[in-house]
Coordinates of C-alpha atoms in Angstrom, one line a residue:
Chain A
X30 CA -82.7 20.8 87.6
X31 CA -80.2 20.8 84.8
X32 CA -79.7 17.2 83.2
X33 CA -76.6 14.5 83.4
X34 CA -75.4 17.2 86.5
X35 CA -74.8 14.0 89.0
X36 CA -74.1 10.4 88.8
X37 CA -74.8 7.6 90.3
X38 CA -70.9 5.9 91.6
X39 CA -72.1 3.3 94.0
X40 CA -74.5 1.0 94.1
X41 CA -75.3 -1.9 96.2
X42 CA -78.4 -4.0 97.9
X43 CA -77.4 -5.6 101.3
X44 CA -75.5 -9.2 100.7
X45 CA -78.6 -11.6 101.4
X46 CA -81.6 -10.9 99.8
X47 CA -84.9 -12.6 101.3
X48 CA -85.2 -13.8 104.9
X49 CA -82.3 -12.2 106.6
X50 CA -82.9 -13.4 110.8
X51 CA -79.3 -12.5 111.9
X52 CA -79.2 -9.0 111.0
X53 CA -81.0 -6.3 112.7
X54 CA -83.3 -3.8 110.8
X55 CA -79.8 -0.7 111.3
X56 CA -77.2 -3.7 110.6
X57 CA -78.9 -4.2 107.2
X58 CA -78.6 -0.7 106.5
X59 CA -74.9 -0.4 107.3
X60 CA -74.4 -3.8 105.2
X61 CA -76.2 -2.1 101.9
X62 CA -73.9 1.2 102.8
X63 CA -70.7 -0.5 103.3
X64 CA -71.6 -3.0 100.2
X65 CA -72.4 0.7 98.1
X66 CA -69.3 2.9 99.2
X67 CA -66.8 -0.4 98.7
X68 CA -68.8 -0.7 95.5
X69 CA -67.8 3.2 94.6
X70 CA -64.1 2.5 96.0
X71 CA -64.7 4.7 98.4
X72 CA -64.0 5.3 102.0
X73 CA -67.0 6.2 104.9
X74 CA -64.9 9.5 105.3
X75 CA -65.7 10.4 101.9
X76 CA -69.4 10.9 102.7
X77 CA -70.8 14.2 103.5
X78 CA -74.5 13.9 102.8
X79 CA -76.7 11.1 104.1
X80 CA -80.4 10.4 103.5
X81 CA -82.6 7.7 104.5
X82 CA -86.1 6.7 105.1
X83 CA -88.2 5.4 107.7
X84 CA -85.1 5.4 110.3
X85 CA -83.4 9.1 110.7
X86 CA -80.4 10.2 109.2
X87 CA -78.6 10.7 112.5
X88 CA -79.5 7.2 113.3
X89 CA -77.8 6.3 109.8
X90 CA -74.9 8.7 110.0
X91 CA -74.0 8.0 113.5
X92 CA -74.3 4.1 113.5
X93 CA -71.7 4.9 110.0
X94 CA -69.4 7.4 112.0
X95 CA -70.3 10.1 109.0
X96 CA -70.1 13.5 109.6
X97 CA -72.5 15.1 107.1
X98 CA -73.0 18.8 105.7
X99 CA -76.3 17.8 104.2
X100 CA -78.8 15.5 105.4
X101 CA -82.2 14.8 104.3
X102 CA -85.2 12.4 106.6
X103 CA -88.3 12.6 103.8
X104 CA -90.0 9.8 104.2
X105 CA -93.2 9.3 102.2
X106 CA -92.9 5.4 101.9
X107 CA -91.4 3.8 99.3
X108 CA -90.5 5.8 97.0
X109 CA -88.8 7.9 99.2
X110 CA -86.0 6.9 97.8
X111 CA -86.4 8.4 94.6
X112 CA -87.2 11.7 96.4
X113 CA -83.9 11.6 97.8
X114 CA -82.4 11.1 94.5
X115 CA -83.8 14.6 93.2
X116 CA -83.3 16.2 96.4
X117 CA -79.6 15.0 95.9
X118 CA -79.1 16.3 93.0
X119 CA -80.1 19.3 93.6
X120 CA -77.6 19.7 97.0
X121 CA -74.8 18.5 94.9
X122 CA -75.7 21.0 92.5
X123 CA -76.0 23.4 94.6
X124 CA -72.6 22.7 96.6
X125 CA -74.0 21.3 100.2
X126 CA -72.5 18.3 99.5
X127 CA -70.1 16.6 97.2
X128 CA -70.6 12.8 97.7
X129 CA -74.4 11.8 99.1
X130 CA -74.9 8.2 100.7
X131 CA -78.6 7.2 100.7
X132 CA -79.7 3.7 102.8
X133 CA -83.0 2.0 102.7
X134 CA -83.5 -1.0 104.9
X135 CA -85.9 -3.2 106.1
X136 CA -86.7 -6.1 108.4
X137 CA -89.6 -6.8 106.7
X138 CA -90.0 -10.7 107.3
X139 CA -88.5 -11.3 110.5
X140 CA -88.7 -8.2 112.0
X141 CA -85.9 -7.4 114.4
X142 CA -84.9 -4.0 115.5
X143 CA -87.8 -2.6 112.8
X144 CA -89.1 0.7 113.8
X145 CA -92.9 0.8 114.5
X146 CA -95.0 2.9 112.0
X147 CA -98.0 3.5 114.0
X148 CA -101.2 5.2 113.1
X149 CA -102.9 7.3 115.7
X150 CA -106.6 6.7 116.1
X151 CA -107.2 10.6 115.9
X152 CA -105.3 11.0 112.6
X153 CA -107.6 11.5 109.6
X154 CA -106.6 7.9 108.9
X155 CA -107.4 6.6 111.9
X156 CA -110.9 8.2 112.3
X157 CA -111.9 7.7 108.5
X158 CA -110.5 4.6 107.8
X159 CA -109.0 2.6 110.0
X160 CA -112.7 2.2 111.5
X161 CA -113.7 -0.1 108.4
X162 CA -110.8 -2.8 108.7
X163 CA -107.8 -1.5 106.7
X164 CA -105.3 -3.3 107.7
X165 CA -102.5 -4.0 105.9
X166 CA -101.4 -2.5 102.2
X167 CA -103.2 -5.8 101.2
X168 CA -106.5 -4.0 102.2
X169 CA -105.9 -0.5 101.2
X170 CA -104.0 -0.7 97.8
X171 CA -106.3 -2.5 96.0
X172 CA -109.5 -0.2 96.9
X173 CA -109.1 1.8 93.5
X174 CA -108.4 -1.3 91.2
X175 CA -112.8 -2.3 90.4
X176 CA -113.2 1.3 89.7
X177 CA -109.9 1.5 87.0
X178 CA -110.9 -1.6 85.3
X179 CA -114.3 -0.5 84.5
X180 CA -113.4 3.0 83.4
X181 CA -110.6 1.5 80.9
X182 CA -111.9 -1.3 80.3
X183 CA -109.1 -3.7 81.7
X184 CA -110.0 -7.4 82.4
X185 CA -108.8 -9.7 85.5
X186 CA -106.5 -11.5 83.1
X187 CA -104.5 -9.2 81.9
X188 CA -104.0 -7.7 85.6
X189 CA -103.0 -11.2 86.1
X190 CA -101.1 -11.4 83.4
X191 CA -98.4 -8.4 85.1
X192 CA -97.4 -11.5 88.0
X193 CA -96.7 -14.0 85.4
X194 CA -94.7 -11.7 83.3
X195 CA -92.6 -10.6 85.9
X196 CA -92.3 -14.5 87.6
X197 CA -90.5 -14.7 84.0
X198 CA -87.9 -11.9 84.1
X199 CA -87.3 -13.4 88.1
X200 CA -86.5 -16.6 86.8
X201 CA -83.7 -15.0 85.2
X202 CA -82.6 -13.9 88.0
X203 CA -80.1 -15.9 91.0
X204 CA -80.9 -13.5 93.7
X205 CA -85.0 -13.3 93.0
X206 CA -87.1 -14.5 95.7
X207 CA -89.9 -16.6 93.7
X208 CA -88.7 -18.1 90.2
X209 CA -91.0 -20.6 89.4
X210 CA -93.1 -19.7 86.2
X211 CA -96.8 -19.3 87.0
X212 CA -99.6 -19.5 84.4
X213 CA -102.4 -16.5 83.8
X214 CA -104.5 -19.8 85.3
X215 CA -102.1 -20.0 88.6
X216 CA -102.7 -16.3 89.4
X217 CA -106.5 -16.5 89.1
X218 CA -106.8 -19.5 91.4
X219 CA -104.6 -18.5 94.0
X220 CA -105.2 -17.6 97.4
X221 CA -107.7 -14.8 97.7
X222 CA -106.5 -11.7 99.8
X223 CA -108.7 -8.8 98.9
X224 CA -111.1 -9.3 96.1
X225 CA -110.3 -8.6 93.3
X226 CA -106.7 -9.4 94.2
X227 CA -105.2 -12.7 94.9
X228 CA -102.0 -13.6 96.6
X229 CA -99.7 -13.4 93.7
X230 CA -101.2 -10.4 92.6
X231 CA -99.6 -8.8 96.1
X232 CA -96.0 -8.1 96.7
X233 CA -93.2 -10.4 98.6
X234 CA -92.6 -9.9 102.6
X235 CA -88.9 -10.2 102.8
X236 CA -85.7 -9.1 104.7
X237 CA -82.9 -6.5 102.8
X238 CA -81.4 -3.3 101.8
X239 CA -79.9 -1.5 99.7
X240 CA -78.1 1.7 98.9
X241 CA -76.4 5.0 96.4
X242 CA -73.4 6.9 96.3
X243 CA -74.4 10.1 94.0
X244 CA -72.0 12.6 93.4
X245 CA -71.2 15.2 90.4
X246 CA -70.6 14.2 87.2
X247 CA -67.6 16.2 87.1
X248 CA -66.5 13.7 89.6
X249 CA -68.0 10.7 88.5
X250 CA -65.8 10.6 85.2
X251 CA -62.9 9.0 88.1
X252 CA -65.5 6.4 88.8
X253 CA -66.1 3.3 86.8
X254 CA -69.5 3.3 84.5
X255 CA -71.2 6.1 86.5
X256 CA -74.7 6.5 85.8
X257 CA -76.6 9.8 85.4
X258 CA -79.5 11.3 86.6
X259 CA -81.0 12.8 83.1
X260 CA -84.3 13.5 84.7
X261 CA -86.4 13.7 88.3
X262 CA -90.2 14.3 89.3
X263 CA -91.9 14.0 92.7
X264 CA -95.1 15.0 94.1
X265 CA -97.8 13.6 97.1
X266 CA -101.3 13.3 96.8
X267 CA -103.4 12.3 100.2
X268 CA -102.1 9.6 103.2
X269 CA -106.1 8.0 102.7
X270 CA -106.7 6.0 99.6
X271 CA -110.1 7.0 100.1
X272 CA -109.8 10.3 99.3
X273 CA -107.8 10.3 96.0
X274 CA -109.0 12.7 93.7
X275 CA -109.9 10.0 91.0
X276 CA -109.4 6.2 91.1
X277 CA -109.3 6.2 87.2
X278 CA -105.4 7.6 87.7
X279 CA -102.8 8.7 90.9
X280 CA -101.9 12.7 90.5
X281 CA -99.2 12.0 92.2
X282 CA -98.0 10.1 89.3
X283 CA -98.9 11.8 86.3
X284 CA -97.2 15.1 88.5
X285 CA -94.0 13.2 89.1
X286 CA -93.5 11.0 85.6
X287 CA -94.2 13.8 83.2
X288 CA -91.7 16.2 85.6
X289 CA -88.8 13.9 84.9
X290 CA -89.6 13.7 81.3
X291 CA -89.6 17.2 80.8
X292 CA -86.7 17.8 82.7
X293 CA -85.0 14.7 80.5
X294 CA -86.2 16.0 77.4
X295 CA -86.8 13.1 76.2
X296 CA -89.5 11.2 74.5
X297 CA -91.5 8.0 75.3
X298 CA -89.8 6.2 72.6
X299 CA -86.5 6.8 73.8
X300 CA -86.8 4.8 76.9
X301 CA -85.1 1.1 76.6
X302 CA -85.8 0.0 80.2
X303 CA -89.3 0.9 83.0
X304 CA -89.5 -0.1 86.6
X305 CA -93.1 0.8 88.0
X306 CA -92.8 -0.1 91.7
X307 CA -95.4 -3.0 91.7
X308 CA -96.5 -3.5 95.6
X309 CA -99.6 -4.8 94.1
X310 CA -100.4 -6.1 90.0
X311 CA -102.5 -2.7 89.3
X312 CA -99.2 -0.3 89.4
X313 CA -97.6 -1.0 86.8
X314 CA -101.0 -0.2 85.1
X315 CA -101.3 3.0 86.4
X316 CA -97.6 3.6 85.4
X317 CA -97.5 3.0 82.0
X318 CA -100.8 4.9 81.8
X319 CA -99.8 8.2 83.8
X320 CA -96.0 8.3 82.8
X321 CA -97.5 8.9 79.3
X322 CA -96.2 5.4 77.4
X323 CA -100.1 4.7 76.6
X324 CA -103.4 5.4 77.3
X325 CA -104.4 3.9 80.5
X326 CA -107.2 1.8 78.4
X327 CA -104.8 0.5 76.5
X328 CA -102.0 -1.1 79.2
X329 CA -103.9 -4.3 79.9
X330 CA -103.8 -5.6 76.3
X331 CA -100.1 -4.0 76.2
X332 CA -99.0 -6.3 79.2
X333 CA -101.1 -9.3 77.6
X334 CA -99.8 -8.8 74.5
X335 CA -96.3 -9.4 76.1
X336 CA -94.5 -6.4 75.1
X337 CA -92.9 -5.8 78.7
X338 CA -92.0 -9.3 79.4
X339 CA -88.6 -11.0 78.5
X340 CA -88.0 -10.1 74.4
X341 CA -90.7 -7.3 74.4
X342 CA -90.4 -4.0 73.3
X343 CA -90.5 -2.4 76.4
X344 CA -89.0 -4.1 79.1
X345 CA -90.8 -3.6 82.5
X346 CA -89.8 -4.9 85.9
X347 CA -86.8 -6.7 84.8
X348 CA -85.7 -7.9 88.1
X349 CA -88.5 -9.3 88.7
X350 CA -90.4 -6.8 90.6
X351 CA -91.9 -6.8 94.4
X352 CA -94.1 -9.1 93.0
X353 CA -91.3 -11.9 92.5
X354 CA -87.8 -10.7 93.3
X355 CA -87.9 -8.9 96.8
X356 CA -90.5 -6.5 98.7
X357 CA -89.2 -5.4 102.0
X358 CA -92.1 -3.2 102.6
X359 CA -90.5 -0.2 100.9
X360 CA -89.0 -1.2 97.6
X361 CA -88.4 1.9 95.8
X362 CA -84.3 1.3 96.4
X363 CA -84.6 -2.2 94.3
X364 CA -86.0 -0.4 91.4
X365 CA -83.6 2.0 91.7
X366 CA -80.7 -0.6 92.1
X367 CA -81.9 -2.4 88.7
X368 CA -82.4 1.4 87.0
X369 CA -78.4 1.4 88.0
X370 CA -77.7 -2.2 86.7
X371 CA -79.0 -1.9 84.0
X372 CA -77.8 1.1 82.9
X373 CA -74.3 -0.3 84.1
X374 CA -74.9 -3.6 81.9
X375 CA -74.6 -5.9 84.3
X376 CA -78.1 -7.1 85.4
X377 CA -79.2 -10.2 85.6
X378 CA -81.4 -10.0 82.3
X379 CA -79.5 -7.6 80.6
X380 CA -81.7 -5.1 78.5
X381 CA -78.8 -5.3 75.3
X382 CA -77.5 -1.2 74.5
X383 CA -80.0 0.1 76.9
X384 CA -79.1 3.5 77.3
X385 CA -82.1 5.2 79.1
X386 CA -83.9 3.8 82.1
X387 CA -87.3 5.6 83.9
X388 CA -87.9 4.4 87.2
X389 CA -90.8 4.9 89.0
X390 CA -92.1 4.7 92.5
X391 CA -94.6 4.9 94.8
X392 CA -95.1 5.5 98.4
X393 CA -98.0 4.7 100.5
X394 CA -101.2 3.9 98.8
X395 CA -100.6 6.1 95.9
X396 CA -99.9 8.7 98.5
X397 CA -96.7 9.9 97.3
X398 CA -94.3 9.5 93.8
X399 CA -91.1 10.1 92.5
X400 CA -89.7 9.3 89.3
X401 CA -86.0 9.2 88.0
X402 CA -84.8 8.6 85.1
X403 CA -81.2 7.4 84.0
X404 CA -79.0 7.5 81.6
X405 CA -75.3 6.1 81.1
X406 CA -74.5 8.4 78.3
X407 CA -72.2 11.5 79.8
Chain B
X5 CA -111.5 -13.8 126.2
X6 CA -113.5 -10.7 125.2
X7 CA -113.9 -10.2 121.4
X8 CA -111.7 -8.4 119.7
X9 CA -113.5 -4.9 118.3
X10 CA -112.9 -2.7 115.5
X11 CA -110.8 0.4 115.6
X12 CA -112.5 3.2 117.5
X13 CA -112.3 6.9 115.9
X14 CA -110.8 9.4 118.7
X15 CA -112.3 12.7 117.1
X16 CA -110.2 16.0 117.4
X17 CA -111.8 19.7 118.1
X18 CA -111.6 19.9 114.2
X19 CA -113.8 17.1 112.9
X20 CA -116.3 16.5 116.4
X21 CA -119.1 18.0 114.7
X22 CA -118.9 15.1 112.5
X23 CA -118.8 12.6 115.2
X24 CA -121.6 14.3 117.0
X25 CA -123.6 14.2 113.8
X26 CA -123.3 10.6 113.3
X27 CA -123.9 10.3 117.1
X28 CA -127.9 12.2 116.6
X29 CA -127.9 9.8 113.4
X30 CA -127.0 12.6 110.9
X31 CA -124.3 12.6 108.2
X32 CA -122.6 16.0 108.2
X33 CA -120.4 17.5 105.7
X34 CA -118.8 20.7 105.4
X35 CA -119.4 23.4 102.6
X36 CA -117.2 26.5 101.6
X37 CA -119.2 29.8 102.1
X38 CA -116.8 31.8 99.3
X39 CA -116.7 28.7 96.9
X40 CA -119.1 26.5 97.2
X41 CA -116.9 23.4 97.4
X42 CA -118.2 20.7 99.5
X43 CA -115.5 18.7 101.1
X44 CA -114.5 15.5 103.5
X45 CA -112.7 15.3 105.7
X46 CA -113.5 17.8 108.2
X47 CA -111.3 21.1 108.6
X48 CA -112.0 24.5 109.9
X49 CA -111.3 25.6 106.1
X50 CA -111.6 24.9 102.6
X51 CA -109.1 23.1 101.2
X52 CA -110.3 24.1 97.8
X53 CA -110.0 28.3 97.9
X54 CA -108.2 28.1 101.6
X55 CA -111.3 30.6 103.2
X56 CA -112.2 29.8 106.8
X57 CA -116.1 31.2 106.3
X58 CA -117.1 27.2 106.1
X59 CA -120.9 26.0 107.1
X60 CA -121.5 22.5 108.7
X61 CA -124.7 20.9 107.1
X62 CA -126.5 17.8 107.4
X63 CA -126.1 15.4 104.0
X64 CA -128.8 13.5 102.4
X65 CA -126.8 10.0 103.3
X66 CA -127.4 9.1 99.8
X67 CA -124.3 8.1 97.4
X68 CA -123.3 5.6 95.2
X69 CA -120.8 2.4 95.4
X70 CA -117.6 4.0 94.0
X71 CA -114.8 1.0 94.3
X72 CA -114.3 -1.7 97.1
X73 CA -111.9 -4.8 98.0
X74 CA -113.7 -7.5 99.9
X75 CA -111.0 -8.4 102.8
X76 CA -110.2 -11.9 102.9
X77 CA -108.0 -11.5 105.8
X78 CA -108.3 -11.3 109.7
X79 CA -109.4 -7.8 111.5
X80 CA -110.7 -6.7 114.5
X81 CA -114.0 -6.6 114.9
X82 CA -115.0 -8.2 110.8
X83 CA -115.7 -11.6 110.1
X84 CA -114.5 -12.3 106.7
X85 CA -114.7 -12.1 103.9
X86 CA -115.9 -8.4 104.3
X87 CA -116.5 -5.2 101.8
X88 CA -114.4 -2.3 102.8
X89 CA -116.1 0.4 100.0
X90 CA -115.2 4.0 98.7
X91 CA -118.5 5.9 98.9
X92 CA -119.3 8.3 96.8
X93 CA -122.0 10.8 97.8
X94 CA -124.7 12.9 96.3
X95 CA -123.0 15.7 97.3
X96 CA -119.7 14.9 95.8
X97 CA -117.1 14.0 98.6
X98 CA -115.9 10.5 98.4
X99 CA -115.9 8.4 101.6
X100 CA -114.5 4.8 102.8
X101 CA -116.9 2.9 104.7
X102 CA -118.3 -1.1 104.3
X103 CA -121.4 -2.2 103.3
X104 CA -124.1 -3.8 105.3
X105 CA -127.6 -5.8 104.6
X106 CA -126.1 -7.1 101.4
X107 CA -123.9 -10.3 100.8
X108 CA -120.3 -9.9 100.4
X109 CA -119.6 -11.0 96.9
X110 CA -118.5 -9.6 93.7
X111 CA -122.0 -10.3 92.4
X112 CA -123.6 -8.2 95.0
X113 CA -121.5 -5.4 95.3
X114 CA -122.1 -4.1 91.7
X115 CA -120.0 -0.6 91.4
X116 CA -122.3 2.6 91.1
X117 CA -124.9 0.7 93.1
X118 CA -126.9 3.0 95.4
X119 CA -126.5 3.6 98.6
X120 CA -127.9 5.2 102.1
X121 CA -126.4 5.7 105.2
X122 CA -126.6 3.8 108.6
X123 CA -125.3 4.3 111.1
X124 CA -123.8 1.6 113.8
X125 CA -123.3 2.7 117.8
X126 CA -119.8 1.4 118.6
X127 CA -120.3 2.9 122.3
X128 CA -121.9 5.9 124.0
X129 CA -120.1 9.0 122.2
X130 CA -119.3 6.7 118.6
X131 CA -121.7 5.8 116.0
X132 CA -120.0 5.3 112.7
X133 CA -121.6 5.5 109.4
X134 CA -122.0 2.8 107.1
X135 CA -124.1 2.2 103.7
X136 CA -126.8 -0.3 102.8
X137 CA -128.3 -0.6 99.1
X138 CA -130.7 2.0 98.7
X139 CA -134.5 1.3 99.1
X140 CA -136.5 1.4 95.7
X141 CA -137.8 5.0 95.9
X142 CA -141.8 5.1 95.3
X143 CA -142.6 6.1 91.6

């Protein structure tokens, strides 16, 4: 995909963040729509291509009244989000569409309207793992985690250490979920959930939404600060966490970051602003190590040393993070939406000139990934 | 109230050899006849060179303790806290499982432990395989 092709003209999360009881699961999406679109100064008739997750885009398009020439229903958890970024891009570019619309929500917390996600018990998940008490994500994502810390040589503190830095860029901000500081201490006495991983080393259960207007850049000069998509990645591994090719690293990572970098062309140095989707305190590890900023032995002592927090060289999680400012269950949209603000200078803890964002996301249990990264230079 | 039990496996035409092995107390595994690739899960195929000439053989049950979380949280059919593990066997293919006749602590569960299989009967039809620390072998 050629670079700065599409923007980014709308951008919105639903209007409550956190526990949302009067809104059904489709009511949040239409709020983060209606919120994006208003946001873009747009009208619903504008929209012609519509992409969502988890629900379906007819369920989207006809609870909106859109009628849409393009349409696209990948859902690989969430990052899926990101995946529709690229995959808009490339419609626009290729003329299916002029102005795309894509919703994520979720009823995460309280759980009204939510669609089921079920596994079967003759799926290769439910006859190879489901047997041995996976549960939740809390269970599943953290399998891999003993293994990478003994192959780089990373320590339970500075794993810890990724929770309290991002409690300090949530305190920052109004609309984050938990903003109380927390101490390396705090995080290593908490709550046990799944050994080695205590409770604030696991993501937020909340209530939201949010959603993107994309469009071409041609376009987006009528629009105020668009924001460009400079460069996109995506790829899926396996739907078992078991049967990852390595636990030292996710391919689907280091397939979808170093994608969007090529197709940027730009280096690691360039980059002012990282969100690693961070269901659980080992991702932004694996980020940093398979999008190429370091080697993976070396992003425990680069978290500890406090170069991502607040004032650090390379700003990561600024809105906090699923960790501290919202996890809905698929939170690949709030990285995007602080990718956007920030490249728009107007988040909450404003990076100061940033000028290129990467944001990066997972799906599933390092099933799937896509990466995008922004720009607000034309 | 009847206690609540773990999830039962439903096999498929695909991967009932492998139930039926672990139902005759046998770990089976699948090996490319073009390419030699040993692989899990079960297919008809390789998933390595995509040729459908693939042999069904019995493993040695042997592996070593490749990563685990012990569960602190409520499932069917566990008492917690409980070790749900990533096997890795002899014969290369990784597989989860948990780990019995050994405490469930990070002092136990020491990574690239050994391990053999066992196998647990949750009815008639399903036995499924776990690991236990591997006897000392004789000098």
């Amino acid at each position: 995909m050629r670079k700065n092709q599409v923007a980014v003209v709308g951008a919105a999360e639903t209007t409550k963040l956190g526990v949302i009881p009067d809104m059904s699961q489709m009511q949040l999406h239409a709020d983060a729509a209606l919120n994006a679109i208003e946001d873009a100064g747009l009208k619903i008739s504008d929209i012609d291509g519509v992409a969502t997750a988890v629900e379906t885009p007819q369920q989207i398009a006809h609870y909106l009244g859109i009628t849409p020439t393009w349409v696209d229903g990948t859902s690989v958890g969430g990052c899926s989000f990101m995946l529709h970024v690229r995959h808009a891009a490339a419609a626009i570019e290729a003329g299916l569409c002029k102005t795309v619309l894509i919703t994520h929500a979720e009823s995460g917390k309280s759980n009204i309207g939510r669609t089921p996600r079920m596994i079967g018990p003759d799926s290769f998940n439910g006859q190879f793992e489901l047997p041995y008490g996976v549960t939740t994500p809390a269970s599943m994502f953290p399998i891999p985690v003993l293994r990478y810390m003994k192959t780089h040589g990373i320590t339970h503190k500075q794993i810890a250490m990724v929770a309290v830095v991002q409690r300090e860029w949530a305190a920052k901000n109004p609309r984050a979920t938990m903003k109380t500081p927390i101490t390396v201490e705090d995080v290593l006495n908490s709550r046990m959930i799944a050994y080695p991983f205590r409770i604030l080393q696991c993501c937020l259960v909340t209530d939201g939404g949010g959603a993107l207007i994309l469009t071409s850049a041609e376009r987006a000069r009528d629009f105020k600060k668009p924001v460009y998509i400079l460069g996109t990645g995506e790829s899926v591994e396996t739907p078992m966490v078991s049967q990852m090719e390595t636990f030292d690293s996710s391919r689907a990572f280091r397939t979808a970051g170093p994608l969007a970098f090529r197709e940027a062309g730009i280096a690691h140095k360039d980059v002012d602003h990282v969100m690693i989707y961070d269901a659980f305190a080992h991702l932004p590890l694996y980020g940093l190590g398979d999008l190429g900023f370091m080697p993976h032995s070396e992003t425990g002592k680069f978290i500890a040393d406090g170069h991502t927090r607040p004032g650090g060289k390379l700003p990561v999680n600024t809105n906090g993070g699923g960790l501290s400012y919202m996890h809905s269950g698929m939170y690949g949209m709030y990285a995007l939406q602080e990718s956007v603000r920030q490249m728009r200078g107007i988040a909450p803890a404003q990076v100061k000139d940033a000028k290129i964002s990467v944001c990066h996301g997972v799906g599933g249990m390092f099933a799937a990934s896509g990466t995008i990264i922004f720009t607000n230079q034309a | 109230m009847a206690e609540a039990k773990r999830a039962r496996p439903v096999p498929t035409p695909e991967t009932q050899h492998y139930w039926d092995g672990a139902k005759a107390g046998e770990l089976r595994l699948q090996k490319c006849d073009a390419c030699a690739k040993t692989y899990f899960p079960p297919r008809p195929f390789c998933p390595g060179c995509g040729s459908r000439k693939v042999s069904v053989f019995r493993a040695s049950g042997k592996g070593k303790l490749y990563s685990y979380v012990i569960s602190h949280r409520p499932a069917p059919g566990f008492t917690p806290p409980y070790c749900i593990a990533v096997v890795e066997l002899d014969e290369g293919p990784r597989l989860m499982s948990n780990i019995v006749e050994c405490e469930q602590t990070p002092e136990a569960l020491q990574l690239d432990m050994k391990l053999e299989v066992t196998f647990e009967k949750l009815d008639d039809d399903i036995s499924l395989p776990l690991f236990k620390p591997a006897r000392r072998s004789a000098p």
